[in-house]
XYZ file of C-alpha atoms in Angstrom:
440
model
C -26.659 -12.523 -13.763
C -27.215 -15.984 -15.102
C -30.337 -18.106 -15.745
C -33.629 -17.338 -14.261
C -34.806 -19.905 -11.780
C -38.079 -21.253 -10.566
C -39.552 -19.923 -7.330
C -39.756 -23.543 -6.204
C -36.010 -24.478 -5.953
C -36.341 -27.663 -3.918
C -35.571 -29.964 -6.748
C -34.071 -27.850 -9.521
C -30.587 -28.722 -10.883
C -27.919 -26.269 -12.009
C -24.249 -26.220 -12.934
C -21.989 -24.514 -10.402
C -18.784 -22.579 -11.105
C -16.714 -25.729 -11.473
C -19.084 -27.298 -13.923
C -20.473 -29.871 -11.419
C -24.222 -30.392 -11.444
C -25.929 -30.400 -8.051
C -29.555 -30.063 -6.750
C -30.815 -27.174 -4.733
C -31.367 -29.648 -1.834
C -27.646 -30.599 -1.973
C -26.755 -26.908 -1.992
C -28.896 -26.103 0.984
C -27.650 -29.166 2.829
C -24.265 -27.571 3.190
C -24.152 -26.335 6.752
C -24.356 -22.573 7.528
C -21.633 -23.170 10.114
C -17.973 -22.899 9.358
C -17.061 -25.916 7.101
C -14.207 -28.290 7.552
C -11.829 -28.841 4.615
C -13.662 -30.709 1.941
C -12.528 -33.821 0.225
C -14.234 -33.099 -3.048
C -12.158 -34.012 -6.014
C -10.547 -31.073 -7.786
C -11.964 -29.973 -11.078
C -9.285 -29.142 -13.601
C -11.358 -27.220 -16.095
C -10.372 -23.617 -16.580
C -12.859 -20.776 -15.862
C -11.550 -18.537 -18.639
C -9.373 -15.442 -18.732
C -9.659 -12.685 -16.129
C -7.338 -9.771 -15.701
C -5.687 -10.273 -12.265
C -3.959 -7.655 -10.111
C -0.769 -9.399 -9.128
C 1.035 -8.039 -6.033
C 3.910 -9.303 -4.046
C 2.517 -10.842 -0.892
C 4.520 -10.679 2.307
C 5.128 -13.474 4.785
C 2.645 -13.603 7.649
C 5.528 -13.959 10.086
C 7.022 -10.524 8.882
C 3.693 -8.680 9.396
C 3.646 -5.915 11.971
C 0.159 -4.667 12.915
C -0.492 -0.956 13.142
C -3.268 1.506 13.807
C -3.181 2.679 10.273
C -6.403 1.772 8.408
C -6.200 0.260 4.932
C -9.099 -0.019 2.422
C -9.560 -3.673 1.783
C -11.476 -4.589 -1.414
C -12.836 -8.076 -1.925
C -13.408 -9.071 -5.552
C -14.945 -12.393 -6.506
C -15.614 -13.911 -9.956
C -18.290 -16.631 -9.942
C -21.329 -17.993 -11.623
C -24.594 -16.923 -9.875
C -28.255 -17.403 -10.538
C -30.941 -14.728 -10.493
C -31.945 -13.971 -6.917
C -28.812 -15.300 -5.292
C -26.422 -13.110 -3.333
C -22.748 -13.532 -2.421
C -20.938 -12.771 0.898
C -17.624 -13.289 2.566
C -17.552 -14.947 6.025
C -14.441 -15.290 8.098
C -12.647 -15.217 11.440
C -12.776 -11.479 11.787
C -15.729 -9.781 13.486
C -16.361 -7.566 10.438
C -16.748 -10.805 8.467
C -19.300 -12.140 10.937
C -17.014 -14.517 12.895
C -18.048 -17.285 10.378
C -21.783 -16.734 10.912
C -23.535 -16.486 7.494
C -26.189 -14.002 8.795
C -23.434 -11.661 9.915
C -21.191 -12.124 6.875
C -20.114 -9.120 4.726
C -22.273 -9.003 1.581
C -20.767 -8.246 -1.896
C -22.473 -6.126 -4.555
C -22.875 -7.364 -8.104
C -20.770 -5.190 -10.496
C -20.799 -6.770 -14.013
C -20.761 -9.934 -16.026
C -17.052 -10.622 -16.954
C -17.340 -13.170 -19.781
C -19.526 -15.336 -21.921
C -19.485 -18.147 -19.359
C -22.006 -16.360 -17.231
C -19.464 -15.423 -14.545
C -20.182 -12.308 -12.571
C -17.949 -9.886 -10.727
C -18.911 -9.193 -7.140
C -17.185 -6.598 -4.916
C -17.247 -4.968 -1.493
C -14.947 -2.895 0.705
C -14.156 -2.319 4.309
C -11.336 -0.750 6.413
C -8.939 -2.864 8.605
C -5.696 -2.002 10.476
C -2.557 -2.643 8.351
C -1.063 -6.107 9.298
C -4.372 -7.637 10.274
C -4.549 -11.365 9.497
C -7.630 -13.492 9.133
C -9.182 -16.505 7.484
C -12.193 -16.380 5.213
C -14.409 -18.069 2.653
C -17.001 -16.882 0.163
C -20.535 -18.081 0.495
C -23.610 -18.038 -1.748
C -26.924 -17.140 -0.173
C -29.537 -19.012 -2.256
C -32.491 -16.729 -2.983
C -30.720 -14.186 -0.641
C -31.653 -16.452 2.267
C -29.068 -16.675 5.108
C -30.508 -20.123 5.990
C -29.792 -21.516 2.504
C -26.058 -21.277 2.277
C -23.472 -22.790 -0.044
C -19.919 -22.654 1.223
C -16.824 -22.789 -0.930
C -15.101 -26.288 -0.844
C -11.513 -26.537 0.150
C -9.431 -25.193 2.998
C -10.021 -21.799 4.496
C -8.446 -18.920 2.613
C -5.755 -16.654 4.378
C -5.511 -12.916 4.190
C -2.995 -10.283 5.296
C -3.958 -6.581 5.139
C -1.124 -4.677 3.483
C -1.012 -1.361 1.598
C -0.035 -1.701 -2.098
C 1.054 0.790 -4.679
C -2.670 1.575 -5.333
C -2.984 2.610 -1.685
C -5.425 -0.206 -0.830
C -5.395 -3.965 -0.458
C -7.129 -6.069 -3.141
C -8.259 -9.577 -2.285
C -9.130 -11.027 -5.637
C -10.484 -14.557 -6.123
C -12.511 -16.953 -8.299
C -15.145 -19.128 -6.680
C -13.460 -22.256 -5.398
C -10.173 -21.442 -7.195
C -6.809 -19.863 -6.242
C -4.730 -17.624 -8.513
C -1.107 -18.778 -9.047
C 1.451 -16.286 -10.455
C 4.593 -17.783 -11.991
C 7.521 -15.430 -12.315
C 11.137 -16.209 -13.320
C 14.196 -14.302 -14.497
C 16.281 -15.763 -17.330
C 18.081 -13.698 -19.943
C 16.727 -15.152 -23.209
C 18.065 -14.437 -26.669
C 16.080 -13.193 -29.685
C 13.592 -15.915 -30.761
C 13.580 -17.579 -27.405
C 10.564 -17.729 -25.052
C 9.938 -19.341 -21.599
C 6.986 -21.654 -21.059
C 5.740 -23.371 -17.969
C 4.120 -26.840 -17.533
C 3.192 -29.191 -14.723
C 0.463 -31.269 -13.073
C -2.615 -29.020 -13.600
C -4.448 -28.774 -16.884
C -4.102 -25.011 -16.707
C -0.356 -25.359 -17.442
C -0.659 -28.200 -19.864
C -0.398 -31.447 -17.872
C 3.225 -31.796 -18.867
C 2.861 -33.249 -22.407
C -0.781 -33.045 -23.461
C -1.814 -30.310 -24.320
C 1.697 -29.228 -23.326
C 3.591 -26.280 -21.944
C 1.975 -22.797 -21.758
C 3.739 -19.670 -23.006
C 4.777 -16.910 -20.535
C 5.059 -13.184 -21.259
C 7.975 -10.736 -20.430
C 7.190 -7.921 -18.020
C 6.893 -4.540 -19.646
C 9.562 -2.907 -17.518
C 12.752 -3.987 -15.695
C 12.509 -4.632 -12.003
C 14.880 -5.364 -9.100
C 16.064 -8.933 -9.064
C 17.040 -11.224 -6.199
C 20.630 -10.961 -7.286
C 20.590 -7.222 -6.835
C 20.517 -6.153 -10.542
C 17.594 -5.350 -12.760
C 15.865 -7.210 -15.498
C 12.595 -8.220 -17.118
C 10.987 -11.400 -15.747
C 8.867 -13.955 -17.565
C 5.415 -14.369 -16.000
C 2.082 -16.085 -16.142
C -1.048 -16.117 -13.942
C -3.515 -19.021 -13.798
C -6.169 -20.209 -11.378
C -6.381 -23.776 -9.963
C -9.073 -25.438 -7.783
C -8.865 -24.659 -4.081
C -9.010 -28.428 -3.384
C -5.599 -28.876 -5.022
C -3.087 -28.911 -2.168
C 0.127 -28.802 -4.242
C 1.392 -29.543 -7.701
C 4.712 -29.970 -9.506
C 5.906 -27.816 -12.440
C 8.918 -26.952 -14.548
C 9.973 -24.235 -16.970
C 10.664 -24.915 -20.643
C 12.808 -22.813 -23.024
C 11.569 -22.704 -26.590
C 13.938 -21.490 -29.329
C 11.690 -20.740 -32.280
C 14.585 -19.921 -34.599
C 16.481 -23.151 -33.903
C 13.213 -25.161 -33.534
C 14.508 -26.393 -30.161
C 12.708 -27.137 -26.909
C 14.857 -27.314 -23.806
C 13.274 -28.612 -20.670
C 14.570 -27.850 -17.172
C 16.699 -30.798 -16.051
C 16.172 -30.190 -12.306
C 13.751 -32.233 -10.118
C 10.237 -30.733 -10.240
C 9.495 -27.481 -8.551
C 6.465 -27.620 -6.270
C 3.647 -25.056 -5.600
C 2.009 -25.463 -2.218
C -1.457 -23.875 -2.167
C -1.622 -23.459 1.572
C 0.950 -20.632 1.169
C -1.570 -18.630 -0.843
C -2.352 -15.171 0.644
C -5.093 -12.758 -0.417
C -6.302 -15.312 -3.085
C -2.833 -15.568 -4.709
C 0.110 -17.894 -4.584
C 3.419 -16.379 -5.704
C 5.810 -18.746 -7.481
C 8.757 -16.350 -7.751
C 11.667 -18.277 -9.204
C 15.182 -17.166 -10.067
C 16.950 -20.087 -11.721
C 16.430 -21.946 -14.989
C 18.766 -24.871 -15.378
C 18.324 -26.804 -18.660
C 21.461 -28.968 -18.586
C 25.012 -29.112 -17.290
C 25.891 -26.157 -19.480
C 29.133 -24.797 -18.169
C 31.591 -22.185 -19.554
C 35.295 -21.797 -19.471
C 36.755 -18.660 -17.982
C 40.249 -18.849 -19.424
C 42.763 -19.879 -18.521
C 42.008 -22.113 -15.537
C 38.387 -21.582 -14.370
C 34.960 -22.847 -15.240
C 31.479 -21.581 -14.128
C 28.278 -23.608 -14.358
C 25.277 -25.079 -12.525
C 25.575 -27.825 -9.988
C 26.195 -31.345 -11.299
C 23.263 -33.640 -10.666
C 24.586 -36.991 -11.427
C 27.861 -38.914 -11.487
C 27.653 -38.661 -15.337
C 27.781 -34.905 -15.039
C 30.966 -35.208 -12.908
C 32.435 -37.392 -15.599
C 31.709 -34.746 -18.240
C 33.418 -32.124 -16.152
C 36.469 -34.390 -15.754
C 36.587 -34.960 -19.466
C 36.674 -31.168 -20.022
C 39.884 -30.983 -18.074
C 38.461 -29.953 -14.713
C 40.502 -31.164 -11.762
C 38.860 -29.365 -8.741
C 35.385 -28.172 -7.716
C 34.499 -25.167 -5.621
C 30.918 -25.853 -4.457
C 29.119 -22.820 -3.061
C 25.807 -24.573 -2.322
C 24.443 -24.875 1.224
C 22.923 -27.965 2.885
C 19.552 -26.251 2.340
C 20.233 -26.133 -1.366
C 20.980 -29.893 -1.276
C 17.650 -30.531 0.453
C 15.652 -28.248 -1.754
C 17.004 -29.727 -4.951
C 17.101 -33.306 -3.675
C 20.819 -33.638 -4.422
C 22.567 -36.853 -3.682
C 25.793 -35.422 -2.374
C 27.374 -38.731 -1.276
C 27.045 -40.125 -4.824
C 28.647 -37.019 -6.310
C 31.311 -36.978 -3.687
C 32.203 -40.626 -4.405
C 32.563 -39.880 -8.144
C 34.860 -36.862 -7.365
C 37.101 -39.052 -5.323
C 37.081 -41.897 -7.902
C 38.358 -39.299 -10.476
C 40.825 -37.785 -8.020
C 39.145 -34.418 -8.279
C 39.719 -31.990 -5.391
C 36.519 -31.110 -3.543
C 36.183 -27.672 -1.912
C 32.911 -26.797 -0.149
C 32.390 -23.212 0.837
C 28.609 -22.662 1.405
C 27.111 -19.250 0.697
C 23.334 -18.854 1.159
C 21.487 -17.917 -1.989
C 19.828 -14.534 -2.446
C 21.454 -13.234 0.795
C 23.498 -10.058 0.144
C 24.738 -9.815 3.708
C 26.006 -13.429 3.663
C 27.589 -12.913 0.248
C 29.433 -9.806 1.473
C 30.732 -11.600 4.595
C 31.769 -14.890 2.943
C 33.070 -13.655 -0.437
C 36.635 -13.075 0.745
C 36.936 -16.565 2.168
C 35.576 -18.184 -0.974
C 38.086 -16.220 -3.094
C 40.942 -17.337 -0.822
C 39.871 -20.971 -1.267
C 39.746 -20.465 -5.032
C 43.165 -18.755 -5.191
C 44.761 -21.643 -3.207
C 43.473 -24.213 -5.526
C 44.535 -22.294 -8.623
C 48.044 -21.764 -7.211
C 48.498 -25.527 -6.839
C 47.820 -25.980 -10.538
C 44.157 -27.041 -10.448
C 41.597 -26.238 -13.119
C 38.608 -25.228 -10.944
C 34.880 -25.576 -11.630
C 33.059 -22.897 -9.521
C 29.359 -23.560 -9.109
C 26.330 -22.572 -7.097
C 22.874 -23.792 -8.149
C 22.343 -22.233 -11.534
C 25.842 -20.628 -12.139
C 24.220 -17.267 -12.432
C 24.685 -15.452 -9.084
C 27.094 -16.652 -6.389
C 29.601 -18.530 -8.641
C 30.061 -15.520 -11.058
C 30.407 -13.195 -7.981
C 33.255 -15.341 -6.555
C 35.015 -15.502 -9.957
C 34.739 -11.760 -10.574
C 36.065 -11.021 -7.076
C 38.985 -13.455 -7.667
C 39.849 -11.724 -10.999
C 39.933 -8.272 -9.175
C 41.732 -9.378 -6.051
C 44.104 -11.988 -7.402
C 44.484 -11.132 -11.123
C 44.615 -7.356 -10.863
C 41.567 -6.603 -13.074
C 39.254 -3.632 -12.502
C 35.703 -4.510 -11.537
C 34.177 -3.334 -14.879
C 36.769 -5.366 -16.793
C 36.270 -8.438 -14.625
C 32.448 -8.268 -15.049
C 32.834 -7.842 -18.741
C 35.301 -10.771 -18.965
C 33.021 -13.133 -17.042
C 29.893 -12.162 -18.881
C 31.584 -12.424 -22.246
C 32.350 -16.093 -21.474
C 29.109 -16.878 -19.506
C 26.263 -14.794 -20.894
C 23.828 -15.769 -18.122
C 26.049 -14.461 -15.318
C 24.180 -12.025 -13.058
C 26.284 -11.460 -9.888
C 25.271 -8.929 -7.211
C 27.198 -5.979 -8.404
C 26.361 -3.731 -5.472
C 27.869 -6.271 -3.078
C 30.922 -6.635 -5.306
C 31.343 -2.907 -5.361
C 31.296 -2.747 -1.546
C 33.497 -5.693 -0.820
C 36.160 -4.908 -3.396
C 36.862 -1.516 -1.845
C 38.960 -3.478 0.682
C 42.080 -5.572 -0.036
C 41.773 -9.351 0.310
């Protein structure tokens, strides 16, 4: 359980879980009352590899409390010294209402790695849907009057039953787990990486992007289909409020590295629940890589700059059907006025028909109108560029429906035709099957 310590701890020094050296007096000086968010600088050093149980965490606003009791297991990885104990204090009465002497103690289970980290666990039962705030504390020498609180903001928890029939709240001392997950249909020899501000994902350039791994099995995607996702779990300091990141596609055969061209994505740590922040992403957009759907359609991602609009014009495109919403514009920091001005300068027709992303009900309701708008443009002789954000879901769905309703194709033939020309197309087939039962 770590190094033996002297019985007189008033002046002894030690290295805590983040690697910072503090004295026993400094440790004891931390109040045994509920702490306010600390301003301590975040440490970027990694604590090592630990196998993490990753689960989809629901939104607190969607939680419905019930009388059903759920086993809740707290699991903490931290460095401890001989004679110390660990507890969890929080806003729930079973966690002592933030009082250290009433906090729920954890039991030492095992040492997990060579860095002297230990695994501590405890269990209790709470009604499903219970929400509370909590922090882990160290009781120095197992003394409730000598308490070291975790730095950083209070952690949040939502009690929910998982596939294992109990709720696991798994954490590292003063760190939060972050799970990156993205669907992108890579080819043989290609692999997705992630990088960003924290050292744990490479600090952008040095040491550089960190490789992700494919899930073992296919799962249900936001677009309604199934596929294997790329994923990676890291831990970052709890004092880190948010950080930027991007995905990188590495083609080992072609010796190519393709970076996402979009503005940075952001992970906001205050959204973490049960010790875990889920960064579940669905789009990877490397460049303005659009595909022709002969004879008079194109599908692709959104143009980001006037130069992209110029490239579309040079390809022979004369009209644009934009399926993005105002929320998409805000989320991606899209300068619509600049794009609109370029479209007008090149005499390109602009058609906006917003369809919310990852919303099957909205797609079902709005698909006929989008197809009518596309059909009208094509009938006037336009070569139309149909785009959503990534050109993977909404845009292919509109084009497939157009080919069925207006060109007389069967749904399987239309899907095959679009996918043959745009390999990353992943429209919501279940919505298409339902909508296309009816005439336009």
